């Protein structure tokens, strides 16, 4: 009985140490930079830097149907499935445009541009430059799913309407944590604003 308790406590300690290490690693990952312009009770307005993204479009709708496949394709590219077998650093957050079709995007690290990026072997992967944008963002914790994303998207829509802030009605889900990170999970829904002053 004592041995079983010692084993269980040891496993809990190992898992806790692993989660601390994973969390520190997540915080050190290069992020898409933004400046907070204004904070409201339930959301904030941010100005995002221009950035280059790798992306893949999927034909299915929603987060659940597309997250694994999209992640697998883009992660394969950065883990070396490219014409030079080069490994490229992971960035955060992983972005998913949600609509009739779904597009998953990874920000390309700043030390790369279109001239020095290796070509992907998977022809579904494309690169796109995105200009500086002003976005509204709402955050939620825990594990993301389609219902939660829809719930927070609706809250964001209501809050923007309350503040008379127009938007483009094209929503993006942002996930900041790897799947194996169990604690301190950060998720957001963002939308680009129209002529925000």
mmCIF file of C-alpha atoms in Angstrom:
data_model
loop_
_atom_site.group_PDB
_atom_site.id
_atom_site.type_symbol
_atom_site.label_atom_id
_atom_site.label_comp_id
_atom_site.label_asym_id
_atom_site.label_seq_id
_atom_site.Cartn_x
_atom_site.Cartn_y
_atom_site.Cartn_z
ATOM 1 C CA UNK A 1 0.000 0.000 0.000
ATOM 2 C CA UNK A 2 2.809 2.405 0.935
ATOM 3 C CA UNK A 3 4.627 1.628 -2.331
ATOM 4 C CA UNK A 4 1.478 2.419 -4.353
ATOM 5 C CA UNK A 5 1.085 5.772 -2.570
ATOM 6 C CA UNK A 6 4.763 6.601 -3.184
ATOM 7 C CA UNK A 7 4.405 5.732 -6.885
ATOM 8 C CA UNK A 8 1.242 7.850 -7.250
ATOM 9 C CA UNK A 9 2.825 10.817 -5.465
ATOM 10 C CA UNK A 10 5.956 10.475 -7.625
ATOM 11 C CA UNK A 11 3.880 10.455 -10.807
ATOM 12 C CA UNK A 12 1.958 13.547 -9.668
ATOM 13 C CA UNK A 13 5.241 15.320 -8.898
ATOM 14 C CA UNK A 14 6.679 14.377 -12.316
ATOM 15 C CA UNK A 15 3.543 15.618 -14.083
ATOM 16 C CA UNK A 16 3.614 18.895 -12.140
ATOM 17 C CA UNK A 17 7.286 19.472 -12.992
ATOM 18 C CA UNK A 18 6.588 18.631 -16.653
ATOM 19 C CA UNK A 19 3.713 21.137 -16.778
ATOM 20 C CA UNK A 20 5.924 23.889 -15.306
ATOM 21 C CA UNK A 21 8.584 23.142 -17.935
ATOM 22 C CA UNK A 22 6.005 23.111 -20.760
ATOM 23 C CA UNK A 23 4.450 26.368 -19.527
ATOM 24 C CA UNK A 24 7.864 28.079 -19.428
ATOM 25 C CA UNK A 25 8.576 26.806 -22.934
ATOM 26 C CA UNK A 26 5.251 28.210 -24.190
ATOM 27 C CA UNK A 27 6.046 31.630 -22.705
ATOM 28 C CA UNK A 28 9.427 31.659 -24.490
ATOM 29 C CA UNK A 29 7.911 30.846 -27.894
ATOM 30 C CA UNK A 30 7.912 33.753 -30.367
ATOM 31 C CA UNK A 31 4.495 35.453 -30.392
ATOM 32 C CA UNK A 32 2.644 37.588 -32.892
ATOM 33 C CA UNK A 33 3.269 41.021 -31.378
ATOM 34 C CA UNK A 34 0.502 43.511 -30.624
ATOM 35 C CA UNK A 35 -0.107 46.703 -28.689
ATOM 36 C CA UNK A 36 -3.211 47.047 -26.496
ATOM 37 C CA UNK A 37 -5.042 50.240 -27.530
ATOM 38 C CA UNK A 38 -7.997 50.065 -25.148
ATOM 39 C CA UNK A 39 -9.320 47.657 -22.516
ATOM 40 C CA UNK A 40 -13.021 47.062 -21.806
ATOM 41 C CA UNK A 41 -14.635 44.807 -19.173
ATOM 42 C CA UNK A 42 -14.869 41.745 -21.419
ATOM 43 C CA UNK A 43 -12.558 42.464 -24.366
ATOM 44 C CA UNK A 44 -9.678 44.591 -25.550
ATOM 45 C CA UNK A 45 -8.664 46.369 -28.731
ATOM 46 C CA UNK A 46 -5.205 45.599 -30.108
ATOM 47 C CA UNK A 47 -3.009 46.755 -32.951
ATOM 48 C CA UNK A 48 -1.219 43.720 -34.422
ATOM 49 C CA UNK A 49 2.124 43.999 -36.212
ATOM 50 C CA UNK A 50 2.349 43.047 -39.870
ATOM 51 C CA UNK A 51 3.521 39.438 -40.197
ATOM 52 C CA UNK A 52 4.088 36.573 -42.620
ATOM 53 C CA UNK A 53 2.039 33.379 -42.171
ATOM 54 C CA UNK A 54 2.070 29.843 -43.487
ATOM 55 C CA UNK A 55 -1.494 28.668 -44.016
ATOM 56 C CA UNK A 56 -3.631 25.779 -45.186
ATOM 57 C CA UNK A 57 -7.323 25.839 -46.168
ATOM 58 C CA UNK A 58 -9.700 23.042 -45.255
ATOM 59 C CA UNK A 59 -13.140 22.410 -46.731
ATOM 60 C CA UNK A 60 -14.899 21.430 -43.518
ATOM 61 C CA UNK A 61 -16.464 23.875 -41.064
ATOM 62 C CA UNK A 62 -15.519 24.415 -37.454
ATOM 63 C CA UNK A 63 -12.717 23.886 -34.995
ATOM 64 C CA UNK A 64 -13.210 20.205 -34.161
ATOM 65 C CA UNK A 65 -13.394 19.065 -37.788
ATOM 66 C CA UNK A 66 -10.236 20.892 -38.848
ATOM 67 C CA UNK A 67 -7.866 21.516 -35.942
ATOM 68 C CA UNK A 68 -6.014 18.179 -36.005
ATOM 69 C CA UNK A 69 -5.623 17.996 -39.790
ATOM 70 C CA UNK A 70 -4.593 21.629 -40.200
ATOM 71 C CA UNK A 71 -2.111 21.430 -37.344
ATOM 72 C CA UNK A 72 -0.631 18.185 -38.688
ATOM 73 C CA UNK A 73 -0.035 19.710 -42.154
ATOM 74 C CA UNK A 74 1.563 22.948 -40.911
ATOM 75 C CA UNK A 75 3.517 21.284 -38.091
ATOM 76 C CA UNK A 76 4.857 18.768 -40.608
ATOM 77 C CA UNK A 77 6.232 21.644 -42.670
ATOM 78 C CA UNK A 78 8.034 23.338 -39.762
ATOM 79 C CA UNK A 79 9.303 20.020 -38.386
ATOM 80 C CA UNK A 80 11.194 19.403 -41.636
ATOM 81 C CA UNK A 81 8.707 18.245 -44.289
ATOM 82 C CA UNK A 82 10.018 20.816 -46.755
ATOM 83 C CA UNK A 83 12.388 20.763 -49.732
ATOM 84 C CA UNK A 84 15.498 21.390 -47.604
ATOM 85 C CA UNK A 85 14.385 19.262 -44.600
ATOM 86 C CA UNK A 86 14.883 22.384 -42.478
ATOM 87 C CA UNK A 87 13.354 22.656 -39.008
ATOM 88 C CA UNK A 88 11.633 25.978 -38.333
ATOM 89 C CA UNK A 89 10.789 27.238 -34.836
ATOM 90 C CA UNK A 90 7.193 27.049 -33.661
ATOM 91 C CA UNK A 91 5.402 30.343 -32.991
ATOM 92 C CA UNK A 92 2.271 31.198 -31.059
ATOM 93 C CA UNK A 93 -0.676 31.536 -31.266
ATOM 94 C CA UNK A 94 -1.989 29.066 -33.811
ATOM 95 C CA UNK A 95 -4.747 30.906 -35.703
ATOM 96 C CA UNK A 96 -7.878 29.504 -37.335
ATOM 97 C CA UNK A 97 -10.134 31.598 -39.562
ATOM 98 C CA UNK A 98 -13.652 30.271 -39.080
ATOM 99 C CA UNK A 99 -16.397 30.441 -41.686
ATOM 100 C CA UNK A 100 -17.797 28.406 -44.597
ATOM 101 C CA UNK A 101 -14.262 27.096 -45.004
ATOM 102 C CA UNK A 102 -11.568 27.024 -42.346
ATOM 103 C CA UNK A 103 -7.997 28.246 -42.670
ATOM 104 C CA UNK A 104 -5.281 27.424 -40.147
ATOM 105 C CA UNK A 105 -2.236 29.697 -39.912
ATOM 106 C CA UNK A 106 1.173 29.666 -38.211
ATOM 107 C CA UNK A 107 3.114 32.917 -38.012
ATOM 108 C CA UNK A 108 6.513 32.583 -39.705
ATOM 109 C CA UNK A 109 9.405 33.462 -37.343
ATOM 110 C CA UNK A 110 10.810 36.948 -37.929
ATOM 111 C CA UNK A 111 14.189 35.646 -39.111
ATOM 112 C CA UNK A 112 12.492 34.313 -42.272
ATOM 113 C CA UNK A 113 10.942 36.025 -45.281
ATOM 114 C CA UNK A 114 9.637 34.770 -48.625
ATOM 115 C CA UNK A 115 13.189 34.721 -50.021
ATOM 116 C CA UNK A 116 14.733 32.371 -47.439
ATOM 117 C CA UNK A 117 11.779 30.157 -46.465
ATOM 118 C CA UNK A 118 12.112 26.560 -47.673
ATOM 119 C CA UNK A 119 9.400 25.466 -50.107
ATOM 120 C CA UNK A 120 6.817 23.102 -48.620
ATOM 121 C CA UNK A 121 6.483 19.590 -50.036
ATOM 122 C CA UNK A 122 2.741 19.734 -49.331
ATOM 123 C CA UNK A 123 1.271 21.989 -52.036
ATOM 124 C CA UNK A 124 -1.736 22.852 -49.845
ATOM 125 C CA UNK A 125 0.541 25.135 -47.811
ATOM 126 C CA UNK A 126 0.733 28.755 -48.961
ATOM 127 C CA UNK A 127 2.400 31.855 -47.526
ATOM 128 C CA UNK A 128 0.645 35.165 -47.036
ATOM 129 C CA UNK A 129 1.727 38.555 -45.767
ATOM 130 C CA UNK A 130 -0.749 40.271 -43.478
ATOM 131 C CA UNK A 131 -0.641 44.020 -42.940
ATOM 132 C CA UNK A 132 -0.875 45.729 -39.573
ATOM 133 C CA UNK A 133 -4.439 45.335 -38.260
ATOM 134 C CA UNK A 134 -6.611 46.591 -35.411
ATOM 135 C CA UNK A 135 -8.540 43.744 -33.806
ATOM 136 C CA UNK A 136 -10.952 43.232 -30.922
ATOM 137 C CA UNK A 137 -10.081 40.218 -28.749
ATOM 138 C CA UNK A 138 -11.905 38.239 -26.072
ATOM 139 C CA UNK A 139 -10.119 35.624 -23.982
ATOM 140 C CA UNK A 140 -11.180 32.342 -22.386
ATOM 141 C CA UNK A 141 -9.342 29.621 -20.476
ATOM 142 C CA UNK A 142 -9.414 25.833 -20.522
ATOM 143 C CA UNK A 143 -9.848 23.560 -23.523
ATOM 144 C CA UNK A 144 -11.339 25.020 -26.702
ATOM 145 C CA UNK A 145 -14.217 23.466 -28.614
ATOM 146 C CA UNK A 146 -16.766 24.658 -31.168
ATOM 147 C CA UNK A 147 -19.387 25.534 -28.530
ATOM 148 C CA UNK A 148 -16.982 27.626 -26.443
ATOM 149 C CA UNK A 149 -15.620 29.423 -29.497
ATOM 150 C CA UNK A 150 -19.178 30.234 -30.646
ATOM 151 C CA UNK A 151 -20.155 31.362 -27.142
ATOM 152 C CA UNK A 152 -17.260 33.820 -26.844
ATOM 153 C CA UNK A 153 -17.675 34.993 -30.425
ATOM 154 C CA UNK A 154 -21.296 35.898 -29.600
ATOM 155 C CA UNK A 155 -20.230 37.730 -26.437
ATOM 156 C CA UNK A 156 -17.664 39.696 -28.450
ATOM 157 C CA UNK A 157 -20.296 40.609 -31.065
ATOM 158 C CA UNK A 158 -22.664 41.832 -28.338
ATOM 159 C CA UNK A 159 -19.954 43.847 -26.584
ATOM 160 C CA UNK A 160 -18.831 45.510 -29.825
ATOM 161 C CA UNK A 161 -22.453 46.389 -30.665
ATOM 162 C CA UNK A 162 -22.887 47.869 -27.179
ATOM 163 C CA UNK A 163 -19.841 50.097 -27.758
ATOM 164 C CA UNK A 164 -20.916 50.934 -31.357
ATOM 165 C CA UNK A 165 -17.661 49.526 -32.772
ATOM 166 C CA UNK A 166 -18.052 48.152 -36.330
ATOM 167 C CA UNK A 167 -16.166 45.037 -37.425
ATOM 168 C CA UNK A 168 -15.655 42.855 -40.507
ATOM 169 C CA UNK A 169 -17.601 39.863 -39.102
ATOM 170 C CA UNK A 170 -14.751 37.467 -39.984
ATOM 171 C CA UNK A 171 -13.669 35.747 -36.771
ATOM 172 C CA UNK A 172 -10.402 34.041 -35.922
ATOM 173 C CA UNK A 173 -9.723 31.620 -33.092
ATOM 174 C CA UNK A 174 -6.293 31.860 -31.424
ATOM 175 C CA UNK A 175 -4.857 28.963 -29.415
ATOM 176 C CA UNK A 176 -1.687 29.635 -27.444
ATOM 177 C CA UNK A 177 -0.858 26.257 -25.871
ATOM 178 C CA UNK A 178 0.339 22.907 -27.199
ATOM 179 C CA UNK A 179 -2.194 20.060 -26.783
ATOM 180 C CA UNK A 180 -0.195 18.440 -23.959
ATOM 181 C CA UNK A 181 -0.153 21.586 -21.781
ATOM 182 C CA UNK A 182 -2.785 20.916 -19.125
ATOM 183 C CA UNK A 183 -2.791 24.161 -17.105
ATOM 184 C CA UNK A 184 -2.920 27.913 -17.774
ATOM 185 C CA UNK A 185 -4.479 27.416 -21.184
ATOM 186 C CA UNK A 186 -5.145 30.618 -23.158
ATOM 187 C CA UNK A 187 -7.642 30.920 -26.010
ATOM 188 C CA UNK A 188 -9.024 33.970 -27.790
ATOM 189 C CA UNK A 189 -11.525 34.966 -30.446
ATOM 190 C CA UNK A 190 -10.555 38.048 -32.459
ATOM 191 C CA UNK A 191 -12.136 40.090 -35.234
ATOM 192 C CA UNK A 192 -10.768 42.935 -37.378
ATOM 193 C CA UNK A 193 -12.335 46.347 -36.752
ATOM 194 C CA UNK A 194 -13.467 48.805 -39.411
ATOM 195 C CA UNK A 195 -11.664 52.178 -39.423
ATOM 196 C CA UNK A 196 -11.036 52.120 -35.672
ATOM 197 C CA UNK A 197 -9.815 55.480 -34.354
#
